[in-house]
Short mmCIF file of N, CA and C in Angstrom, two decimals:
data_model
loop_
_atom_site.label_atom_id
_atom_site.label_comp_id
_atom_site.label_asym_id
_atom_site.label_seq_id
_atom_site.Cartn_x
_atom_site.Cartn_y
_atom_site.Cartn_z
N ASP F 25 16.46 -81.62 -38.89
CA ASP F 25 15.15 -81.85 -38.35
C ASP F 25 14.16 -81.03 -39.17
N LEU F 26 13.44 -81.71 -40.02
CA LEU F 26 12.52 -81.05 -40.92
C LEU F 26 11.50 -80.20 -40.17
N TYR F 27 11.24 -79.02 -40.65
CA TYR F 27 10.28 -78.04 -40.12
C TYR F 27 10.72 -77.37 -38.83
N SER F 28 11.81 -77.78 -38.21
CA SER F 28 12.21 -77.17 -36.94
C SER F 28 13.23 -76.05 -37.15
N GLN F 29 13.69 -75.87 -38.38
CA GLN F 29 14.75 -74.90 -38.69
C GLN F 29 15.99 -75.19 -37.85
N ASN F 30 16.26 -76.49 -37.66
CA ASN F 30 17.35 -76.94 -36.83
C ASN F 30 18.17 -77.96 -37.62
N PHE F 31 19.49 -77.90 -37.48
CA PHE F 31 20.38 -78.82 -38.17
C PHE F 31 21.18 -79.59 -37.14
N SER F 32 21.25 -80.92 -37.30
CA SER F 32 22.03 -81.77 -36.41
C SER F 32 23.01 -82.60 -37.23
N TRP F 33 24.18 -82.82 -36.64
CA TRP F 33 25.21 -83.62 -37.31
C TRP F 33 26.04 -84.29 -36.23
N GLY F 34 26.53 -85.49 -36.47
CA GLY F 34 27.38 -86.17 -35.50
C GLY F 34 28.30 -87.15 -36.18
N THR F 35 29.42 -87.43 -35.52
CA THR F 35 30.38 -88.41 -36.03
C THR F 35 31.08 -89.08 -34.86
N SER F 36 31.54 -90.29 -35.09
CA SER F 36 32.26 -91.04 -34.08
C SER F 36 33.72 -90.61 -34.05
N LEU F 37 34.28 -90.47 -32.86
CA LEU F 37 35.70 -90.15 -32.73
C LEU F 37 36.51 -91.40 -32.39
N VAL F 38 36.00 -92.22 -31.46
CA VAL F 38 36.66 -93.43 -31.02
C VAL F 38 35.60 -94.49 -30.75
N SER F 39 35.87 -95.73 -31.15
CA SER F 39 34.97 -96.82 -30.85
C SER F 39 35.81 -98.03 -30.43
N LEU F 40 35.63 -98.44 -29.18
CA LEU F 40 36.42 -99.55 -28.63
C LEU F 40 35.49 -100.66 -28.15
N PRO F 41 35.81 -101.91 -28.47
CA PRO F 41 34.96 -103.01 -28.00
C PRO F 41 35.10 -103.16 -26.48
N GLY F 42 33.99 -103.49 -25.83
CA GLY F 42 34.01 -103.69 -24.38
C GLY F 42 33.55 -105.09 -24.05
N ARG F 43 33.39 -105.34 -22.79
CA ARG F 43 32.93 -106.66 -22.37
C ARG F 43 31.44 -106.63 -22.10
N ALA F 44 30.81 -107.73 -22.30
CA ALA F 44 29.37 -107.90 -22.04
C ALA F 44 28.53 -106.86 -22.76
N GLY F 45 28.98 -106.45 -23.95
CA GLY F 45 28.21 -105.50 -24.75
C GLY F 45 28.35 -104.06 -24.34
N MET F 46 29.20 -103.76 -23.36
CA MET F 46 29.40 -102.38 -22.93
C MET F 46 30.57 -101.78 -23.69
N ASP F 47 30.36 -101.53 -24.97
CA ASP F 47 31.39 -100.94 -25.82
C ASP F 47 31.57 -99.47 -25.45
N ALA F 48 32.78 -98.98 -25.65
CA ALA F 48 33.07 -97.57 -25.38
C ALA F 48 33.13 -96.84 -26.72
N GLY F 49 32.22 -95.95 -26.92
CA GLY F 49 32.18 -95.17 -28.14
C GLY F 49 32.08 -93.70 -27.80
N PHE F 50 32.97 -92.90 -28.34
CA PHE F 50 32.93 -91.46 -28.11
C PHE F 50 32.74 -90.75 -29.43
N GLY F 51 31.84 -89.84 -29.41
CA GLY F 51 31.57 -89.08 -30.61
C GLY F 51 31.36 -87.63 -30.28
N ILE F 52 31.22 -86.86 -31.32
CA ILE F 52 30.93 -85.45 -31.16
C ILE F 52 29.73 -85.16 -32.04
N SER F 53 28.86 -84.30 -31.56
CA SER F 53 27.68 -83.96 -32.34
C SER F 53 27.46 -82.46 -32.30
N TYR F 54 26.79 -81.98 -33.32
CA TYR F 54 26.48 -80.56 -33.43
C TYR F 54 24.98 -80.39 -33.59
N ASN F 55 24.43 -79.42 -32.89
CA ASN F 55 23.02 -79.08 -33.01
C ASN F 55 22.95 -77.58 -33.16
N SER F 56 22.37 -77.10 -34.24
CA SER F 56 22.37 -75.67 -34.53
C SER F 56 21.44 -74.87 -33.62
N LEU F 57 20.69 -75.56 -32.78
CA LEU F 57 19.77 -74.88 -31.88
C LEU F 57 20.56 -74.36 -30.67
N VAL F 58 21.27 -73.25 -30.83
CA VAL F 58 22.06 -72.69 -29.74
C VAL F 58 21.32 -71.59 -29.00
N TRP F 59 20.19 -71.14 -29.55
CA TRP F 59 19.32 -70.17 -28.87
C TRP F 59 18.07 -70.92 -28.44
N ALA F 60 17.69 -70.82 -27.19
CA ALA F 60 16.50 -71.50 -26.68
C ALA F 60 15.56 -70.49 -26.05
N LYS F 61 14.28 -70.62 -26.37
CA LYS F 61 13.27 -69.72 -25.81
C LYS F 61 12.62 -70.38 -24.61
N SER F 62 12.54 -69.64 -23.52
CA SER F 62 11.89 -70.10 -22.31
C SER F 62 10.96 -68.99 -21.85
N GLY F 63 9.66 -69.20 -22.06
CA GLY F 63 8.69 -68.14 -21.75
C GLY F 63 8.92 -66.96 -22.67
N SER F 64 9.17 -65.80 -22.09
CA SER F 64 9.41 -64.60 -22.90
C SER F 64 10.90 -64.29 -23.03
N GLU F 65 11.77 -65.17 -22.52
CA GLU F 65 13.22 -64.94 -22.57
C GLU F 65 13.87 -65.86 -23.59
N ILE F 66 14.97 -65.38 -24.17
CA ILE F 66 15.76 -66.19 -25.09
C ILE F 66 17.17 -66.30 -24.51
N HIS F 67 17.68 -67.54 -24.42
CA HIS F 67 18.99 -67.80 -23.82
C HIS F 67 19.94 -68.36 -24.87
N PHE F 68 21.21 -67.96 -24.80
CA PHE F 68 22.24 -68.48 -25.68
C PHE F 68 22.97 -69.61 -24.99
N ASP F 69 23.14 -70.74 -25.67
CA ASP F 69 23.87 -71.90 -25.18
C ASP F 69 23.40 -72.32 -23.79
N SER F 70 22.12 -72.50 -23.62
CA SER F 70 21.57 -72.88 -22.32
C SER F 70 22.03 -74.27 -21.87
N ASP F 71 22.51 -75.09 -22.81
CA ASP F 71 23.04 -76.40 -22.46
C ASP F 71 24.44 -76.32 -21.86
N VAL F 72 25.09 -75.17 -21.98
CA VAL F 72 26.48 -74.97 -21.56
C VAL F 72 27.32 -76.09 -22.17
N SER F 73 27.28 -76.17 -23.49
CA SER F 73 27.98 -77.22 -24.23
C SER F 73 29.45 -77.24 -23.86
N ASN F 74 30.01 -78.45 -23.79
CA ASN F 74 31.36 -78.57 -23.26
C ASN F 74 32.47 -78.42 -24.29
N VAL F 75 32.17 -78.31 -25.55
CA VAL F 75 33.22 -78.08 -26.56
C VAL F 75 33.13 -76.63 -27.03
N SER F 76 32.01 -76.25 -27.57
CA SER F 76 31.68 -74.87 -27.93
C SER F 76 30.18 -74.85 -28.19
N PRO F 77 29.57 -73.67 -28.27
CA PRO F 77 28.12 -73.64 -28.46
C PRO F 77 27.67 -74.48 -29.65
N GLY F 78 26.73 -75.38 -29.38
CA GLY F 78 26.19 -76.24 -30.43
C GLY F 78 26.84 -77.61 -30.49
N PHE F 79 28.10 -77.72 -30.07
CA PHE F 79 28.80 -79.01 -30.09
C PHE F 79 28.71 -79.66 -28.72
N ARG F 80 28.47 -80.97 -28.72
CA ARG F 80 28.41 -81.72 -27.46
C ARG F 80 29.23 -82.98 -27.60
N MET F 81 29.79 -83.40 -26.48
CA MET F 81 30.61 -84.59 -26.44
C MET F 81 30.40 -85.26 -25.09
N GLY F 82 30.21 -86.54 -25.06
CA GLY F 82 30.08 -87.22 -23.79
C GLY F 82 28.74 -87.90 -23.61
N PHE F 83 28.20 -87.80 -22.43
CA PHE F 83 26.99 -88.52 -22.04
C PHE F 83 25.81 -87.56 -21.92
N PRO F 84 24.60 -88.13 -21.88
CA PRO F 84 23.44 -87.26 -21.65
C PRO F 84 23.55 -86.55 -20.30
N THR F 85 22.98 -85.37 -20.21
CA THR F 85 22.89 -84.64 -18.94
C THR F 85 21.42 -84.51 -18.58
N ILE F 86 21.14 -84.28 -17.31
CA ILE F 86 19.76 -84.13 -16.86
C ILE F 86 19.64 -82.79 -16.14
N GLU F 87 18.63 -82.03 -16.53
CA GLU F 87 18.35 -80.72 -15.92
C GLU F 87 17.60 -80.93 -14.61
N PRO F 88 17.63 -79.95 -13.69
CA PRO F 88 16.90 -80.09 -12.42
C PRO F 88 15.39 -80.25 -12.65
N ALA F 89 14.70 -80.76 -11.63
CA ALA F 89 13.25 -80.95 -11.72
C ALA F 89 12.54 -79.62 -11.88
N TYR F 90 11.45 -79.65 -12.60
CA TYR F 90 10.61 -78.47 -12.77
C TYR F 90 9.15 -78.92 -12.77
N LEU F 91 8.26 -78.00 -12.46
CA LEU F 91 6.84 -78.30 -12.47
C LEU F 91 6.30 -78.05 -13.87
N ASP F 92 5.79 -79.10 -14.50
CA ASP F 92 5.24 -79.00 -15.85
C ASP F 92 3.82 -78.46 -15.75
N ASP F 93 3.61 -77.27 -16.28
CA ASP F 93 2.29 -76.62 -16.21
C ASP F 93 1.21 -77.42 -16.94
N LYS F 94 1.57 -78.13 -17.99
CA LYS F 94 0.59 -78.87 -18.78
C LYS F 94 0.05 -80.10 -18.04
N THR F 95 0.93 -80.81 -17.33
CA THR F 95 0.51 -82.04 -16.65
C THR F 95 0.25 -81.83 -15.16
N GLY F 96 0.80 -80.77 -14.58
CA GLY F 96 0.66 -80.52 -13.15
C GLY F 96 1.58 -81.38 -12.31
N ASN F 97 2.51 -82.10 -12.95
CA ASN F 97 3.46 -82.96 -12.24
C ASN F 97 4.88 -82.44 -12.43
N PHE F 98 5.77 -82.92 -11.57
CA PHE F 98 7.17 -82.58 -11.73
C PHE F 98 7.76 -83.40 -12.87
N ALA F 99 8.82 -82.88 -13.47
CA ALA F 99 9.48 -83.56 -14.59
C ALA F 99 10.97 -83.24 -14.58
N TYR F 100 11.75 -84.11 -15.18
CA TYR F 100 13.17 -83.89 -15.44
C TYR F 100 13.36 -83.90 -16.95
N LEU F 101 14.34 -83.17 -17.43
CA LEU F 101 14.62 -83.12 -18.86
C LEU F 101 16.04 -83.62 -19.11
N MET F 102 16.16 -84.69 -19.91
CA MET F 102 17.47 -85.22 -20.29
C MET F 102 17.85 -84.62 -21.64
N VAL F 103 19.09 -84.10 -21.71
CA VAL F 103 19.62 -83.57 -22.96
C VAL F 103 20.64 -84.58 -23.48
N THR F 104 20.36 -85.17 -24.64
CA THR F 104 21.25 -86.19 -25.20
C THR F 104 22.45 -85.52 -25.86
N PRO F 105 23.52 -86.27 -26.12
CA PRO F 105 24.69 -85.68 -26.77
C PRO F 105 24.39 -85.04 -28.12
N SER F 106 23.35 -85.52 -28.81
CA SER F 106 23.01 -84.94 -30.11
C SER F 106 22.14 -83.69 -29.97
N GLY F 107 21.80 -83.33 -28.73
CA GLY F 107 20.98 -82.14 -28.51
C GLY F 107 19.50 -82.45 -28.37
N GLY F 108 19.13 -83.72 -28.49
CA GLY F 108 17.74 -84.10 -28.33
C GLY F 108 17.28 -83.97 -26.89
N ARG F 109 15.99 -83.86 -26.69
CA ARG F 109 15.42 -83.72 -25.36
C ARG F 109 14.49 -84.90 -25.07
N VAL F 110 14.62 -85.47 -23.86
CA VAL F 110 13.75 -86.54 -23.41
C VAL F 110 13.18 -86.11 -22.06
N GLU F 111 11.85 -86.05 -21.98
CA GLU F 111 11.21 -85.62 -20.74
C GLU F 111 10.82 -86.83 -19.90
N PHE F 112 11.14 -86.77 -18.61
CA PHE F 112 10.74 -87.78 -17.64
C PHE F 112 9.66 -87.17 -16.77
N ARG F 113 8.46 -87.76 -16.77
CA ARG F 113 7.33 -87.23 -16.00
C ARG F 113 7.10 -88.06 -14.75
N GLN F 114 6.83 -87.37 -13.65
CA GLN F 114 6.59 -88.04 -12.38
C GLN F 114 5.34 -88.91 -12.45
N VAL F 115 5.44 -90.12 -11.88
CA VAL F 115 4.33 -91.06 -11.84
C VAL F 115 3.65 -90.90 -10.49
N GLY F 116 2.47 -90.30 -10.48
CA GLY F 116 1.73 -90.08 -9.24
C GLY F 116 2.55 -89.24 -8.27
N ALA F 117 2.57 -89.65 -7.01
CA ALA F 117 3.34 -88.94 -5.98
C ALA F 117 4.54 -89.77 -5.57
N THR F 118 5.12 -90.52 -6.53
CA THR F 118 6.24 -91.41 -6.24
C THR F 118 7.56 -90.75 -6.58
N ASN F 119 8.64 -91.50 -6.37
CA ASN F 119 9.97 -91.05 -6.75
C ASN F 119 10.37 -91.59 -8.12
N VAL F 120 9.39 -92.07 -8.89
CA VAL F 120 9.63 -92.65 -10.22
C VAL F 120 9.14 -91.68 -11.29
N TYR F 121 9.96 -91.51 -12.32
CA TYR F 121 9.64 -90.65 -13.46
C TYR F 121 9.80 -91.49 -14.71
N GLU F 122 8.84 -91.43 -15.62
CA GLU F 122 8.90 -92.21 -16.85
C GLU F 122 8.95 -91.30 -18.06
N THR F 123 9.58 -91.80 -19.12
CA THR F 123 9.71 -90.99 -20.33
C THR F 123 8.35 -90.74 -20.96
N ALA F 124 8.24 -89.59 -21.59
CA ALA F 124 6.99 -89.22 -22.25
C ALA F 124 6.97 -89.71 -23.70
N ASP F 125 8.09 -90.29 -24.17
CA ASP F 125 8.19 -90.67 -25.59
C ASP F 125 8.01 -92.17 -25.83
N SER F 126 7.47 -92.91 -24.88
CA SER F 126 7.22 -94.34 -24.95
C SER F 126 8.48 -95.18 -25.21
N SER F 127 9.64 -94.71 -24.72
CA SER F 127 10.86 -95.52 -24.81
C SER F 127 11.00 -96.40 -23.57
N TYR F 128 10.11 -96.24 -22.59
CA TYR F 128 10.04 -97.07 -21.38
C TYR F 128 11.30 -96.98 -20.52
N VAL F 129 11.94 -95.85 -20.51
CA VAL F 129 13.09 -95.61 -19.65
C VAL F 129 12.58 -94.93 -18.39
N GLN F 130 13.13 -95.33 -17.23
CA GLN F 130 12.69 -94.76 -15.96
C GLN F 130 13.82 -94.01 -15.29
N LEU F 131 13.45 -92.95 -14.59
CA LEU F 131 14.37 -92.19 -13.76
C LEU F 131 13.84 -92.29 -12.34
N LYS F 132 14.74 -92.59 -11.39
CA LYS F 132 14.34 -92.67 -9.99
C LYS F 132 15.19 -91.73 -9.16
N THR F 133 14.53 -91.08 -8.21
CA THR F 133 15.22 -90.25 -7.24
C THR F 133 15.26 -91.05 -5.94
N PRO F 134 16.08 -90.64 -4.95
CA PRO F 134 16.07 -91.37 -3.67
C PRO F 134 14.67 -91.39 -3.05
N VAL F 135 14.32 -92.49 -2.41
CA VAL F 135 13.00 -92.62 -1.78
C VAL F 135 12.83 -91.52 -0.74
N GLY F 136 11.68 -90.89 -0.77
CA GLY F 136 11.38 -89.83 0.19
C GLY F 136 11.95 -88.47 -0.17
N SER F 137 12.64 -88.38 -1.32
CA SER F 137 13.21 -87.10 -1.70
C SER F 137 12.13 -86.19 -2.27
N ASN F 138 12.36 -84.92 -2.14
CA ASN F 138 11.43 -83.90 -2.59
C ASN F 138 11.99 -83.30 -3.88
N PRO F 139 11.16 -83.13 -4.94
CA PRO F 139 11.68 -82.53 -6.18
C PRO F 139 12.28 -81.13 -5.96
N ASN F 140 11.92 -80.49 -4.86
CA ASN F 140 12.47 -79.16 -4.55
C ASN F 140 13.70 -79.24 -3.65
N ALA F 141 14.17 -80.45 -3.33
CA ALA F 141 15.36 -80.61 -2.49
C ALA F 141 16.58 -80.05 -3.20
N PRO F 142 17.60 -79.64 -2.44
CA PRO F 142 18.83 -79.16 -3.09
C PRO F 142 19.40 -80.22 -4.03
N VAL F 143 19.73 -79.82 -5.24
CA VAL F 143 20.19 -80.77 -6.25
C VAL F 143 21.49 -81.46 -5.86
N GLU F 144 22.30 -80.80 -5.05
CA GLU F 144 23.58 -81.38 -4.64
C GLU F 144 23.39 -82.63 -3.79
N ASP F 145 22.19 -82.78 -3.19
CA ASP F 145 21.93 -83.91 -2.30
C ASP F 145 21.32 -85.11 -3.02
N LEU F 146 21.06 -85.00 -4.31
CA LEU F 146 20.37 -86.06 -5.04
C LEU F 146 21.31 -86.87 -5.92
N THR F 147 21.04 -88.15 -6.01
CA THR F 147 21.64 -89.02 -7.01
C THR F 147 20.49 -89.62 -7.80
N LEU F 148 20.50 -89.43 -9.11
CA LEU F 148 19.44 -89.94 -9.97
C LEU F 148 19.90 -91.24 -10.61
N THR F 149 18.96 -92.17 -10.80
CA THR F 149 19.26 -93.43 -11.47
C THR F 149 18.32 -93.58 -12.66
N VAL F 150 18.91 -93.76 -13.85
CA VAL F 150 18.13 -93.95 -15.07
C VAL F 150 18.30 -95.41 -15.49
N THR F 151 17.17 -96.12 -15.66
CA THR F 151 17.20 -97.53 -16.02
C THR F 151 16.53 -97.75 -17.36
N GLY F 152 17.25 -98.40 -18.27
CA GLY F 152 16.73 -98.69 -19.60
C GLY F 152 16.03 -100.03 -19.65
N THR F 153 15.43 -100.36 -20.77
CA THR F 153 14.69 -101.61 -20.92
C THR F 153 15.60 -102.84 -20.92
N ASP F 154 16.89 -102.65 -21.20
CA ASP F 154 17.83 -103.77 -21.20
C ASP F 154 18.45 -104.02 -19.83
N GLY F 155 18.03 -103.27 -18.80
CA GLY F 155 18.56 -103.44 -17.45
C GLY F 155 19.75 -102.57 -17.14
N ARG F 156 20.27 -101.87 -18.12
CA ARG F 156 21.41 -100.99 -17.90
C ARG F 156 20.99 -99.80 -17.05
N GLN F 157 21.84 -99.45 -16.06
CA GLN F 157 21.55 -98.32 -15.18
C GLN F 157 22.65 -97.28 -15.30
N MET F 158 22.23 -96.03 -15.32
CA MET F 158 23.18 -94.91 -15.32
C MET F 158 22.88 -94.06 -14.08
N SER F 159 23.90 -93.82 -13.26
CA SER F 159 23.75 -92.98 -12.07
C SER F 159 24.22 -91.58 -12.41
N TYR F 160 23.51 -90.58 -11.89
CA TYR F 160 23.80 -89.18 -12.17
C TYR F 160 23.97 -88.42 -10.87
N VAL F 161 25.00 -87.55 -10.82
CA VAL F 161 25.23 -86.65 -9.69
C VAL F 161 25.33 -85.22 -10.21
N TRP F 162 25.14 -84.26 -9.32
CA TRP F 162 25.15 -82.85 -9.69
C TRP F 162 26.58 -82.35 -9.84
N LYS F 163 26.93 -81.88 -11.03
CA LYS F 163 28.26 -81.31 -11.31
C LYS F 163 28.11 -80.22 -12.36
N GLY F 164 28.61 -79.06 -12.11
CA GLY F 164 28.68 -78.00 -13.12
C GLY F 164 27.35 -77.58 -13.69
N GLY F 165 26.31 -77.47 -12.88
CA GLY F 165 25.04 -76.94 -13.35
C GLY F 165 24.06 -77.94 -13.94
N ALA F 166 24.37 -79.23 -13.86
CA ALA F 166 23.45 -80.26 -14.37
C ALA F 166 23.80 -81.59 -13.71
N PHE F 167 22.89 -82.54 -13.81
CA PHE F 167 23.19 -83.89 -13.36
C PHE F 167 24.00 -84.56 -14.46
N ARG F 168 25.16 -85.11 -14.09
CA ARG F 168 26.07 -85.74 -15.05
C ARG F 168 26.29 -87.19 -14.66
N CYS F 169 26.48 -88.02 -15.67
CA CYS F 169 26.65 -89.46 -15.47
C CYS F 169 27.90 -89.73 -14.64
N SER F 170 27.74 -90.56 -13.59
CA SER F 170 28.89 -90.92 -12.75
C SER F 170 29.19 -92.42 -12.82
N GLN F 171 28.21 -93.23 -13.24
CA GLN F 171 28.44 -94.66 -13.35
C GLN F 171 27.45 -95.28 -14.32
N ILE F 172 27.94 -96.25 -15.09
CA ILE F 172 27.10 -97.03 -16.00
C ILE F 172 27.25 -98.48 -15.57
N LYS F 173 26.13 -99.15 -15.28
CA LYS F 173 26.18 -100.53 -14.82
C LYS F 173 25.25 -101.38 -15.67
N ASP F 174 25.76 -102.53 -16.18
CA ASP F 174 24.89 -103.41 -16.95
C ASP F 174 24.16 -104.36 -16.01
N ARG F 175 23.26 -105.17 -16.56
CA ARG F 175 22.44 -106.04 -15.72
C ARG F 175 23.23 -107.15 -15.04
N ASN F 176 24.48 -107.38 -15.46
CA ASN F 176 25.33 -108.40 -14.85
C ASN F 176 26.21 -107.85 -13.74
N GLY F 177 26.14 -106.54 -13.48
CA GLY F 177 26.94 -105.94 -12.41
C GLY F 177 28.24 -105.33 -12.88
N ASN F 178 28.59 -105.45 -14.17
CA ASN F 178 29.79 -104.79 -14.70
C ASN F 178 29.52 -103.30 -14.74
N TYR F 179 30.52 -102.50 -14.39
CA TYR F 179 30.28 -101.07 -14.43
C TYR F 179 31.49 -100.26 -14.87
N ILE F 180 31.19 -99.07 -15.32
CA ILE F 180 32.18 -98.09 -15.75
C ILE F 180 31.96 -96.85 -14.91
N THR F 181 33.04 -96.30 -14.38
CA THR F 181 32.96 -95.08 -13.57
C THR F 181 33.34 -93.89 -14.44
N VAL F 182 32.55 -92.83 -14.35
CA VAL F 182 32.78 -91.62 -15.14
C VAL F 182 33.01 -90.46 -14.17
N VAL F 183 34.06 -89.68 -14.42
CA VAL F 183 34.40 -88.57 -13.52
C VAL F 183 34.32 -87.25 -14.28
N HIS F 184 33.62 -86.29 -13.68
CA HIS F 184 33.53 -84.92 -14.21
C HIS F 184 34.13 -83.98 -13.18
N ASP F 185 34.76 -82.91 -13.63
CA ASP F 185 35.27 -81.92 -12.68
C ASP F 185 34.11 -81.04 -12.18
N ASP F 186 34.42 -80.08 -11.32
CA ASP F 186 33.38 -79.23 -10.72
C ASP F 186 32.66 -78.36 -11.75
N HIS F 187 33.25 -78.19 -12.93
CA HIS F 187 32.63 -77.39 -13.99
C HIS F 187 31.81 -78.25 -14.95
N GLY F 188 31.79 -79.57 -14.72
CA GLY F 188 31.02 -80.47 -15.55
C GLY F 188 31.77 -81.04 -16.73
N LYS F 189 33.05 -80.79 -16.83
CA LYS F 189 33.85 -81.33 -17.94
C LYS F 189 34.25 -82.78 -17.65
N LEU F 190 34.11 -83.65 -18.65
CA LEU F 190 34.49 -85.04 -18.53
C LEU F 190 36.00 -85.13 -18.37
N THR F 191 36.48 -85.78 -17.29
CA THR F 191 37.93 -85.88 -17.06
C THR F 191 38.46 -87.29 -17.22
N SER F 192 37.65 -88.32 -16.87
CA SER F 192 38.14 -89.69 -17.04
C SER F 192 36.99 -90.68 -17.00
N MET F 193 37.28 -91.87 -17.54
CA MET F 193 36.37 -93.00 -17.49
C MET F 193 37.20 -94.22 -17.12
N THR F 194 36.69 -95.06 -16.22
CA THR F 194 37.42 -96.23 -15.80
C THR F 194 36.51 -97.44 -15.85
N ASP F 195 36.95 -98.47 -16.57
CA ASP F 195 36.26 -99.75 -16.58
C ASP F 195 36.77 -100.51 -15.39
N THR F 196 35.90 -101.03 -14.55
CA THR F 196 36.31 -101.69 -13.31
C THR F 196 37.06 -102.99 -13.52
N LEU F 197 37.07 -103.51 -14.73
CA LEU F 197 37.81 -104.73 -15.01
C LEU F 197 39.29 -104.44 -14.89
#
């Protein structure tokens, strides 16, 4: 990443064809940004990477809601497997959050939920422009993907242990 003093690298480990375009691909990626500054504090491996600091494997994770001082609204932060960050900003006083990067991806919380509610009680749904939905539940310090469903109703179930480590994936076919 030019000018960021950050290096990223990734490679595919397994790529399997799926049905209805839901291919299974697993890769590993490295992001040299293992120190993150938050206010006046610096944290090591704040992503709690599941292989070792800097390396990530699996699906995007979502951090708990926070109040964005710049916009005055609540926001969620998605950390992609490559270490990239995607911010979801609350739309008005609704349970809908939209990406700030014009990718038109939406995150929804349960209707009537409060951004300050206990994270264990929330299930987040991320919907892409192609109709694909990813459901997220709280596991191991972050929201982790629990199900991927395409617009035709086909879905894959993803299981993480209590520490957030990926343990299995099951195609419902």
